[in-house]
Amino acid sequence: MFKITLKAARINANMRQTDAAMEVGVSRDTIRNWETGRSSPKVDQLCKLADLYGVPMDYIFLPTRFTKSEQL
């Protein structure tokens, strides 16, 4: 299955983080945190993003961050 990062989906939709944040009802920092894996959107927010970006929800790859102890 083809996967696209949340950031790539936004860029392909020709949107800025600020625009996406307004449409979803969150802050620009929240969008940035989702794109970098610092936090994850709730399912309903991910649905809104997928609709907004024109990408099926199951095609979106959400990054995750690990601490050094989790990587060992």
GROMACS .gro file of C-alpha atoms in nm, residues 1-3 8 10 12-14 21 25 30 32 37-38 43-45 53 58 60 65 67 69 72:
model
   24
    1MET     CA    1   0.000   0.000   0.000
    2PHE     CA    2   0.122   0.350  -0.083
    3LYS     CA    3   0.192   0.568   0.222
    8ALA     CA    4   0.382   1.556   0.227
   10ARG     CA    5  -0.032   1.884   0.324
   12ASN     CA    6   0.072   1.815  -0.207
   13ALA     CA    7  -0.259   1.980  -0.119
   14ASN     CA    8  -0.081   2.315  -0.154
   21ALA     CA    9  -0.473   2.432   1.146
   25GLY     CA   10  -0.958   2.381   1.449
   30THR     CA   11  -0.030   2.119   1.682
   32ARG     CA   12   0.377   2.081   1.335
   37GLY     CA   13   0.570   1.279   1.552
   38ARG     CA   14   0.574   1.469   1.880
   43VAL     CA   15  -0.914   0.975   1.465
   44ASP     CA   16  -1.169   1.248   1.392
   45GLN     CA   17  -0.889   1.500   1.334
   53TYR     CA   18  -0.567   1.691   0.179
   58ASP     CA   19  -0.519   0.476   0.557
   60ILE     CA   20  -0.130   0.866   0.568
   65ARG     CA   21   0.942   0.955   1.801
   67THR     CA   22   1.338   0.821   2.338
   69SER     CA   23   1.578   0.418   2.614
   72LEU     CA   24   1.772   0.028   2.289
   0.00000   0.00000   0.00000
